[in-house]
Short mmCIF file of C-alpha atoms and ligand atoms in Angstrom, two decimals:
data_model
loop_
_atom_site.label_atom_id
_atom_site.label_comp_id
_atom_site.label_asym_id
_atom_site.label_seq_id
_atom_site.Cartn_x
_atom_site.Cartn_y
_atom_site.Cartn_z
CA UNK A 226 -7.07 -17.71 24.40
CA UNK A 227 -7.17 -13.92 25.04
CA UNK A 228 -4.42 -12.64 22.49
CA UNK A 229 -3.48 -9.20 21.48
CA UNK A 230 -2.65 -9.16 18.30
CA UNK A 231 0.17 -5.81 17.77
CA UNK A 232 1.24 -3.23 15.36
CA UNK A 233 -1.80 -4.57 13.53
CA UNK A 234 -2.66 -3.10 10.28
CA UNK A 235 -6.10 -4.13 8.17
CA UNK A 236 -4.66 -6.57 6.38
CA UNK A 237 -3.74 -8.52 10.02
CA UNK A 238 -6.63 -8.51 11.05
CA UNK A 239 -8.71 -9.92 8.16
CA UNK A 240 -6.36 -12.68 7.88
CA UNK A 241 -6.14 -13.43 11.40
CA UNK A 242 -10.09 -13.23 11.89
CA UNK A 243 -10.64 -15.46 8.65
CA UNK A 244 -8.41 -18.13 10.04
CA UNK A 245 -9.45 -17.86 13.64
CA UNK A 246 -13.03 -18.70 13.16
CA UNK A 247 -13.85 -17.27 16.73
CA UNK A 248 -11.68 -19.73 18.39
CA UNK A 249 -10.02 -17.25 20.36
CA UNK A 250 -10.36 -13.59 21.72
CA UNK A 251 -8.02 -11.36 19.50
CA UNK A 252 -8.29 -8.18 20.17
CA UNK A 253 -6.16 -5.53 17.45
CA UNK A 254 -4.14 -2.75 18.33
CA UNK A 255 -1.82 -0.44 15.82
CA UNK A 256 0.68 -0.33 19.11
CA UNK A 257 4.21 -1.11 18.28
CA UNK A 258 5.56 -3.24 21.67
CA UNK A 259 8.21 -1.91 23.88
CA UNK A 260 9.16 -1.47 27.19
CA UNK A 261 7.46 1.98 27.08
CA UNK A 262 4.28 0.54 25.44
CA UNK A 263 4.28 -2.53 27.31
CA UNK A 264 1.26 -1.51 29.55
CA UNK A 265 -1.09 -2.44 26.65
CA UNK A 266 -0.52 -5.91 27.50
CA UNK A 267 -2.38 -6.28 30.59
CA UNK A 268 -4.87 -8.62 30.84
CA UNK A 269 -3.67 -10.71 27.97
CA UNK A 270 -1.85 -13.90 28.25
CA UNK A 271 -0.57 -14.24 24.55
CA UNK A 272 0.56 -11.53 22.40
CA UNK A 273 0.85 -11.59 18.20
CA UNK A 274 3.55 -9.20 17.80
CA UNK A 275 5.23 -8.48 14.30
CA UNK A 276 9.21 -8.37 13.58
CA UNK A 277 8.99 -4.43 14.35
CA UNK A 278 7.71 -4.82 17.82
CA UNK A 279 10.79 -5.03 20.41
CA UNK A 280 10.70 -7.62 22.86
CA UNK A 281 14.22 -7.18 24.44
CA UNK A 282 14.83 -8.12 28.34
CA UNK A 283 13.49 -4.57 29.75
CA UNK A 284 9.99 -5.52 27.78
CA UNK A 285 9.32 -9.22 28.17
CA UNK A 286 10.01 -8.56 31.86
CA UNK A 287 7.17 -5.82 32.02
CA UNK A 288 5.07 -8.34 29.96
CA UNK A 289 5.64 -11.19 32.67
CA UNK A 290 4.31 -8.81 35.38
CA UNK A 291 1.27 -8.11 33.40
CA UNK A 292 0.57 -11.85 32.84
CA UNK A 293 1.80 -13.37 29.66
CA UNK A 294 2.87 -16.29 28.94
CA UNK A 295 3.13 -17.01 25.05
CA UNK A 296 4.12 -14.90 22.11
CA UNK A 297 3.05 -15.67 19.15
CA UNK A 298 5.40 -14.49 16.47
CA UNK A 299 3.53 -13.52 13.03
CA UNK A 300 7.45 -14.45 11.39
CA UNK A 301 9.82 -16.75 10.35
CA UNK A 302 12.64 -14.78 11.97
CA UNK A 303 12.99 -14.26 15.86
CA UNK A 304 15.82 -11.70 16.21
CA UNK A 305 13.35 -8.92 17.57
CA UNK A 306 13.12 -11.30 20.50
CA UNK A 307 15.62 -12.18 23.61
CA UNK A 308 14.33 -15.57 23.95
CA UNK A 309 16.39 -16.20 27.09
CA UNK A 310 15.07 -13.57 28.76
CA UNK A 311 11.27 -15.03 27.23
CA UNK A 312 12.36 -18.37 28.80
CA UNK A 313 13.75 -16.58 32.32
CA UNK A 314 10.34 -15.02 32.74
CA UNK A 315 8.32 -18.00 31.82
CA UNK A 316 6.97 -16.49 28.47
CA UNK A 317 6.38 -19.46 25.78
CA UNK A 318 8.00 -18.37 21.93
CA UNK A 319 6.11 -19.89 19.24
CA UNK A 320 6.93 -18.75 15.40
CA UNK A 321 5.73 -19.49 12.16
CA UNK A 322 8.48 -22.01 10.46
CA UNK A 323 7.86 -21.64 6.71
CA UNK A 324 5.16 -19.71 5.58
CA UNK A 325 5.50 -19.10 1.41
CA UNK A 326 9.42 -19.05 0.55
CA UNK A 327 8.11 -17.94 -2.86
CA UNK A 328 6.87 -14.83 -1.98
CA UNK A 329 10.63 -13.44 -1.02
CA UNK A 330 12.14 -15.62 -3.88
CA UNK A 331 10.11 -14.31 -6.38
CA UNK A 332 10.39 -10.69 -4.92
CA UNK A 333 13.74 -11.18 -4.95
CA UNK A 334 13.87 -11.96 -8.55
CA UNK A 335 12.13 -9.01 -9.31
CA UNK A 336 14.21 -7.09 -7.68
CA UNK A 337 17.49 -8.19 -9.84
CA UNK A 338 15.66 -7.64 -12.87
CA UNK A 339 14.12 -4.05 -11.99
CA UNK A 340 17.79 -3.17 -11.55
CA UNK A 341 19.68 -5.11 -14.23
CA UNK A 342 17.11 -3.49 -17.26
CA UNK A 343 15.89 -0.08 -15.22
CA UNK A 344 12.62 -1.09 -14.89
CA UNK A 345 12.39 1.77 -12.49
CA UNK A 346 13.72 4.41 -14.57
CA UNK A 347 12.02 3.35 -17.80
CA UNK A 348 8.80 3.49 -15.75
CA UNK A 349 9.29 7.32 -14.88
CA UNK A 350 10.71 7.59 -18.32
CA UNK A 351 7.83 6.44 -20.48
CA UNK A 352 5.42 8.83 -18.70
CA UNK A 353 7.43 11.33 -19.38
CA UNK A 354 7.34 11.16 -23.20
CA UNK A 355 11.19 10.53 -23.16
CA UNK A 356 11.40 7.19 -25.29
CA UNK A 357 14.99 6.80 -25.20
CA UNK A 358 16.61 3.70 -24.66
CA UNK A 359 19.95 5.59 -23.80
CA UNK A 360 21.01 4.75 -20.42
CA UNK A 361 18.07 1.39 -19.99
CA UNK A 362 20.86 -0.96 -21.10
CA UNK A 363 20.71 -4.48 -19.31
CA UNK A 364 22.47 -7.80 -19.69
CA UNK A 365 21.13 -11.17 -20.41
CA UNK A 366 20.16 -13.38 -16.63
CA UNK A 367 21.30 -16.46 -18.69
CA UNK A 368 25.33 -17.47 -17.91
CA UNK A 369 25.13 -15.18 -15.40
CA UNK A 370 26.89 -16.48 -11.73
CA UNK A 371 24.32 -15.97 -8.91
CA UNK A 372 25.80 -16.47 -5.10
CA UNK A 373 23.14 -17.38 -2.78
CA UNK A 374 24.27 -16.66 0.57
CA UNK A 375 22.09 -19.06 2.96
CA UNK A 376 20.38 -21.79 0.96
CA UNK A 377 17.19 -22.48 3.43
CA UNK A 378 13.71 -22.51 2.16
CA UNK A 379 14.06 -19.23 0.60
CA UNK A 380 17.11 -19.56 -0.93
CA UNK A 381 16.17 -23.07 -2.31
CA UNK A 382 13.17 -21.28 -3.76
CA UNK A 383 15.29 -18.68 -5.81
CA UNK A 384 17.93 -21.53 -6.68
CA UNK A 385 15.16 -22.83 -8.25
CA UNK A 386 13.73 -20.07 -10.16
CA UNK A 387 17.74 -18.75 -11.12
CA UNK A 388 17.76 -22.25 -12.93
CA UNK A 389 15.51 -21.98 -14.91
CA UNK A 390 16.79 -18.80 -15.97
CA UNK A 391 19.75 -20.67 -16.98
CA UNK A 392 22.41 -19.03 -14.31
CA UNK A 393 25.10 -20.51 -12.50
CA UNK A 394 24.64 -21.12 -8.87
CA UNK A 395 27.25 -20.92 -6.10
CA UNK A 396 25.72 -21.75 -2.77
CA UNK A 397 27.36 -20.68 0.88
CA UNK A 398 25.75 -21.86 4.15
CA UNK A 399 26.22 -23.73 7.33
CA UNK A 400 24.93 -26.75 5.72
CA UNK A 401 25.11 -27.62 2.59
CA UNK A 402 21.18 -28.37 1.14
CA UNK A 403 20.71 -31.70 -0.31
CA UNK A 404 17.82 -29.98 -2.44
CA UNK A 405 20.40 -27.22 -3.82
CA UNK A 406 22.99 -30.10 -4.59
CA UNK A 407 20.81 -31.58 -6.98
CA UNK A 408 19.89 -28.56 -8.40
CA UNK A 409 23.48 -28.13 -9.40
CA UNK A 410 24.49 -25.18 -6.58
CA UNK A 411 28.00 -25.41 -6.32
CA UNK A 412 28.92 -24.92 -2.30
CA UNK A 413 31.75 -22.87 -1.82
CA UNK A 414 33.69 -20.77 0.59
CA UNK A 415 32.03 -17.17 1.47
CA UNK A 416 35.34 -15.92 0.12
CA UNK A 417 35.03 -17.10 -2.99
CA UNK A 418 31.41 -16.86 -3.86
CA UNK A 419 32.06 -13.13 -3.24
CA UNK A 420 35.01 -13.15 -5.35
CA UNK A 421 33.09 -14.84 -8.41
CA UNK A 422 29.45 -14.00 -8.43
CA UNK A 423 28.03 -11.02 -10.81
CA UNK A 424 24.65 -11.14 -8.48
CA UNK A 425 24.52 -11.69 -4.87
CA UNK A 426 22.09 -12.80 -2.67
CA UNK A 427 21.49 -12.92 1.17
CA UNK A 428 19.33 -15.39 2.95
CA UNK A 429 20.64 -16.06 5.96
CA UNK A 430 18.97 -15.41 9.50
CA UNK A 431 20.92 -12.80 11.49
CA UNK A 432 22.31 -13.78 14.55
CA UNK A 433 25.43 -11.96 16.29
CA UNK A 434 27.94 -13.74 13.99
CA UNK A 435 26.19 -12.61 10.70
CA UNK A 436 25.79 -8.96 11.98
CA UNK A 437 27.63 -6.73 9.60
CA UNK A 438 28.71 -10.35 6.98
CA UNK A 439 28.67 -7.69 4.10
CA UNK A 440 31.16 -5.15 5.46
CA UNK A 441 34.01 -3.18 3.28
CA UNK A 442 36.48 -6.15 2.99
CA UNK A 443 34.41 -8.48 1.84
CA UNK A 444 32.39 -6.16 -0.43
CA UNK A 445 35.79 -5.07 -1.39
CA UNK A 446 36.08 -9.05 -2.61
CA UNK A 447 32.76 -8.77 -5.26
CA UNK A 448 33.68 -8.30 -8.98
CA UNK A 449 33.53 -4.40 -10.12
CA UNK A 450 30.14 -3.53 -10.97
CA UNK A 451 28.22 -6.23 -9.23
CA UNK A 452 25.00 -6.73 -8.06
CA UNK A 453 23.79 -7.16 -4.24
CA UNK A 454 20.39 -7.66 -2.84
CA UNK A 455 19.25 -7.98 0.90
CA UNK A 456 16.00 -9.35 1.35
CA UNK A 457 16.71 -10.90 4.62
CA UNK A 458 17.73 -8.61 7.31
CA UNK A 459 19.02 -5.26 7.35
CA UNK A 460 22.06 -5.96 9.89
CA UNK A 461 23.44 -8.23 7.29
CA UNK A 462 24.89 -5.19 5.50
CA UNK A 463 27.52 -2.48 7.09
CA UNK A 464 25.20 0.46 5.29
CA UNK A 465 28.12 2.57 5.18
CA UNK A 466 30.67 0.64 3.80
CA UNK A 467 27.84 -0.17 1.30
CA UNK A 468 27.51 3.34 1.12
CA UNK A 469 31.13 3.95 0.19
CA UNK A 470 31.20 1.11 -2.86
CA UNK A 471 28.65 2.61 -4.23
CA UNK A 472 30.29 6.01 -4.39
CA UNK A 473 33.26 4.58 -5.55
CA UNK A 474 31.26 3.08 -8.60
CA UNK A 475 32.38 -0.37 -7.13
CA UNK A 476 29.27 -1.90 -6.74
CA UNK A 477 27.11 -1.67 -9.86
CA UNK A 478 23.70 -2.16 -8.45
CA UNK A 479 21.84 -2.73 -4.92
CA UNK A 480 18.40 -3.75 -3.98
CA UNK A 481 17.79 -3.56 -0.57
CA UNK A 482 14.16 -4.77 1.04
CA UNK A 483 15.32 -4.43 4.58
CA UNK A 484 17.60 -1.72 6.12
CA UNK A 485 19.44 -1.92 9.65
CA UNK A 486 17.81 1.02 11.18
CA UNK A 487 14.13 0.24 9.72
CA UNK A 488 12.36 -0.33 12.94
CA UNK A 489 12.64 3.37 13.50
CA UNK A 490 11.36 3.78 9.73
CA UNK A 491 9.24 0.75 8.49
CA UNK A 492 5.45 0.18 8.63
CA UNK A 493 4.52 3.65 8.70
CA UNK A 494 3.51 6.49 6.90
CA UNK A 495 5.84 9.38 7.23
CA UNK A 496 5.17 11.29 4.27
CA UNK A 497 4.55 14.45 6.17
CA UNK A 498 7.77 14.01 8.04
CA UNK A 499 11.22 14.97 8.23
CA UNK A 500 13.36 11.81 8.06
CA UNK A 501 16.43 12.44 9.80
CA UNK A 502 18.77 9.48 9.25
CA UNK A 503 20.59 10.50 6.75
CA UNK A 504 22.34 7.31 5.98
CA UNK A 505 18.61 6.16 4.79
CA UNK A 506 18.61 9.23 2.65
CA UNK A 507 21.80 8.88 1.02
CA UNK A 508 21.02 5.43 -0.33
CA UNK A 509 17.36 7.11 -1.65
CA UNK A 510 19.99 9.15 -3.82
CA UNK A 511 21.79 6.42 -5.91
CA UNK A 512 20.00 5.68 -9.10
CA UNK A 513 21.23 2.23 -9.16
CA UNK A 514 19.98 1.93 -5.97
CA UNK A 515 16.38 0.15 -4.95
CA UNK A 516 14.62 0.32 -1.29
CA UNK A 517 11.43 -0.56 -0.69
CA UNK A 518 10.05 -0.85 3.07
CA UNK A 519 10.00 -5.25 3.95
CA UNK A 520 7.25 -6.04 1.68
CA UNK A 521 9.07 -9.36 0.42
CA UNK A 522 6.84 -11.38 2.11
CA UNK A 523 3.58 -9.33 1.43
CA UNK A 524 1.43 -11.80 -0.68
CA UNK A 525 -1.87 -13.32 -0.29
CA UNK A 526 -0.52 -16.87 0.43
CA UNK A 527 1.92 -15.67 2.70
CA UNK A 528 -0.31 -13.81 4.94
CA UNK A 529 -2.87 -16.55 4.71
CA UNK A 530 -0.32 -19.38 6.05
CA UNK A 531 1.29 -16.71 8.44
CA UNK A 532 -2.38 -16.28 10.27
CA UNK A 533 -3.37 -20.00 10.12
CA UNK A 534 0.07 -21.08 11.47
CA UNK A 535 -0.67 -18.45 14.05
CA UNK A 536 -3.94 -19.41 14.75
CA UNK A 537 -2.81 -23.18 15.29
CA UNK A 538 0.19 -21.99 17.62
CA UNK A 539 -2.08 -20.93 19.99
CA UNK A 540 -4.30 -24.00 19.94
CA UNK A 541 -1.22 -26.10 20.08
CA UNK A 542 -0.49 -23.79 23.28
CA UNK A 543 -3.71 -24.06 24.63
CA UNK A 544 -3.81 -27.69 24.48
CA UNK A 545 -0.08 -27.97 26.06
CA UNK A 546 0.86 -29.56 23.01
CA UNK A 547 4.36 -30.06 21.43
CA UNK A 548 5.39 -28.20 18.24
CA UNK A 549 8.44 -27.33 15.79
CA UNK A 550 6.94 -23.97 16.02
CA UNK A 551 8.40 -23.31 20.02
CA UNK A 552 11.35 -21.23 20.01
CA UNK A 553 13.94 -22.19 22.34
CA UNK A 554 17.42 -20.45 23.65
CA UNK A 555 20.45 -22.42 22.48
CA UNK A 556 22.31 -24.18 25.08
P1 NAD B 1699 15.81 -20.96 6.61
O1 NAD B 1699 16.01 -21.18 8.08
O2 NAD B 1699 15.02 -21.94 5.83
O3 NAD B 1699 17.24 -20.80 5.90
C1 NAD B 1699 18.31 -20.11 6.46
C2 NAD B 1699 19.60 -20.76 6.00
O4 NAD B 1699 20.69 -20.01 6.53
C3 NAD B 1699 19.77 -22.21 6.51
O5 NAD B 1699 20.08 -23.05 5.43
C4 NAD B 1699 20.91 -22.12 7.52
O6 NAD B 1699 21.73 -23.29 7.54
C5 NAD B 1699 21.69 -20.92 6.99
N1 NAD B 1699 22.48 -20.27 8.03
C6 NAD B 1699 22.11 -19.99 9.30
N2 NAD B 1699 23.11 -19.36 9.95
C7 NAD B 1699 24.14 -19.26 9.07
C8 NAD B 1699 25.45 -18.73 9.14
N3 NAD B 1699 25.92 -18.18 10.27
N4 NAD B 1699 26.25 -18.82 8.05
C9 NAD B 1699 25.79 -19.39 6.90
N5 NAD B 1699 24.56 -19.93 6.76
C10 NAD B 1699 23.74 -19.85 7.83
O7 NAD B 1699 15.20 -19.48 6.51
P2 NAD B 1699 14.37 -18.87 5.29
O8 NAD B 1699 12.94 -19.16 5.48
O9 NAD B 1699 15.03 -19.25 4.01
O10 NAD B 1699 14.57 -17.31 5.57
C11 NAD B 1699 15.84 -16.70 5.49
C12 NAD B 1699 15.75 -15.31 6.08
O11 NAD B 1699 14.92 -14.50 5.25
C13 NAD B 1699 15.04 -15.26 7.45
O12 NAD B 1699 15.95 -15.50 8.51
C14 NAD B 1699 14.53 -13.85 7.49
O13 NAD B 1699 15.49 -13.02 8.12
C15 NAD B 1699 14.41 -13.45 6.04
N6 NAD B 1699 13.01 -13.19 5.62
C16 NAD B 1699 12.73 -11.98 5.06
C17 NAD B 1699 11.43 -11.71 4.64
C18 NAD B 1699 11.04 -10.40 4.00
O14 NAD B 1699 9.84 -10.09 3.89
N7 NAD B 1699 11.98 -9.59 3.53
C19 NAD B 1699 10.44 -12.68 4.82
C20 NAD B 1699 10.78 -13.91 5.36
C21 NAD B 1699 12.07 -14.17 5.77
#
């Protein structure tokens, strides 16, 4: 199949041309889809986009015009996409289900232990010459109560790993995972994992009723001086009423992979630029404070299953097969 694979960067397309195996006709372009950009699209049934591409209504209808009729998501998550509006024009949504859950868990794990013992600061430090410990001081992972806020693969992944560390788990989700049972998570109410968890964790999807889950009151609920990390999606968090905790010293320490306005942001260099969302900026100033630009999922394996899965979608497609990996529209 004819695909254009978007927003491509290097790394795209040596994956996707290892696992294609010149089955079918990608073609690579740096182009982030929207309606304005759209155009590109002609003459190519199936498009690869990435989570930053937007595929709203106003895009996928220009896309229909111009003749497709499957995306191809390189991602687990499908927010960036109005699937009715895919299924009103005729377009076909196929993702990638599960590609390495250990890649965000274990990103995610580094992330609570940069923060907890300053790996960033002591990094700066040491290179500096300054070989104080003043200031570096970190507490023990082991006792510790975790909250794990969406227990899918991902979360199931740092379950495990926060075991082994010797922490206590409290689990909140939809529905309750067998696999996180056994592993001793203890389900309970959001309310209350909020109210008694030192470190918190978010793995949920977003979707409109977990826009904004972290806002003031129930940040407002978290123990003084705890510890929050998004490596999910950015809407998850109200940034400013994160914002506000952490000038009012309530929150003790944030890592944050995604951020809500990072389309605008993300997945490009703008080192010569002047970044004007200030919100963005103000979080850059907190010392307690890590962002780094979606990279959780950025290993080797990951990539490597994202591109084969990919690869196979558009067989499956091709060959008007069935598959887990179709998106559909809830009815
Ligand atoms: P998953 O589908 O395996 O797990 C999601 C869990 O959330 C499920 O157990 C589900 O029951 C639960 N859930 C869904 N809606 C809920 C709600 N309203 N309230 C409570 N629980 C709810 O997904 P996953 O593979 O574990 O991925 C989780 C999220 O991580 C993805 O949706 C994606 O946004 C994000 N992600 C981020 C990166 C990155 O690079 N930072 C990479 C991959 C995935």
């Amino acid at each position: 199949m004819r695909c254009l694979v978007t927003s491509a960067r290097p790394y795209d397309e040596q994956f996707l041309r290892a696992a294609n195996q010149g089955r079918h006709d990608l073609v690579f372009v740096e182009t982030t889809l929207s309606a304005e950009t759209a155009f590109v699209a002609q003459g190519f049934p199936a498009i690869c986009p990435f989570f930053n591409d937007t595929l709203d209504a106003h895009t996928l209808e220009t896309l229909a015009r111009l003749g497709t009729r499957l995306l191809v998501l390189r991602s687990t998550g499908f927010n960036h996409v109005d699937v009715p509006a895919a299924e009103k024009h005729g377009i076909a949504v196929m993702r990638v289900r599960d590609y390495s859950p250990y890649s965000v868990a274990e990103f995610t794990i580094g992330m609570m232990l940069t923060l907890n013992r300053h790996l960033h600061k002591a990094y700066n430090r040491v290179r500096d010459g300054n070989f104080l410990l003043d200031g570096l001081l970190g507490f023990d992972m082991h006792g510790k109560t975790v909250g794990i806020i969406g227990t899918g693969s991902i979360g199931t992944a740092l379950a495990r790993i926060l075991k082994g560390m010797g922490c206590h788990l409290l689990g909140y989700d939809i529905a309750p995972n067998p696999v996180c049972l056994e592993l001793g998570v203890v389900y309970v109410p959001l309310e209350a994992l909020l109210r008694k968890s030192q470190i918190i964790s978010l793995h949920i999807p977003l979707v409109p009723e977990t826009r904004h889950l972290i806002d003031a009151e129930r940040i407002a609920l978290m123990p003084e001086g705890a510890m929050l990390i998004n490596t999910s999606r950015g809407p998850l968090i109200d940034t400013k009423a994160l914002i506000a905790a952490l000038k009012s010293r309530h929150l003790g320490a944030v890592g944050l992979d995604v951020y809500e306005e990072e389309a605008e942001l993300y997945f490009r260099d703008h080192c010569d630029d002047i970044i004007c969302d200030d919100t963005f900026e103000r979080l850059l100033t907190f010392p307690n404070v890590i962002v780094t630009g979606h990279q959780a999922f950025f290993t080797r394996e990951a990539l490597s299953t994202i591109a084969e899965t990919t690869i196979q979608n558009l067989d499956t497609y091709s060959q008007g097969k069935d598959s887990p990996n179709y998106v559909r529209a809830a009815r």
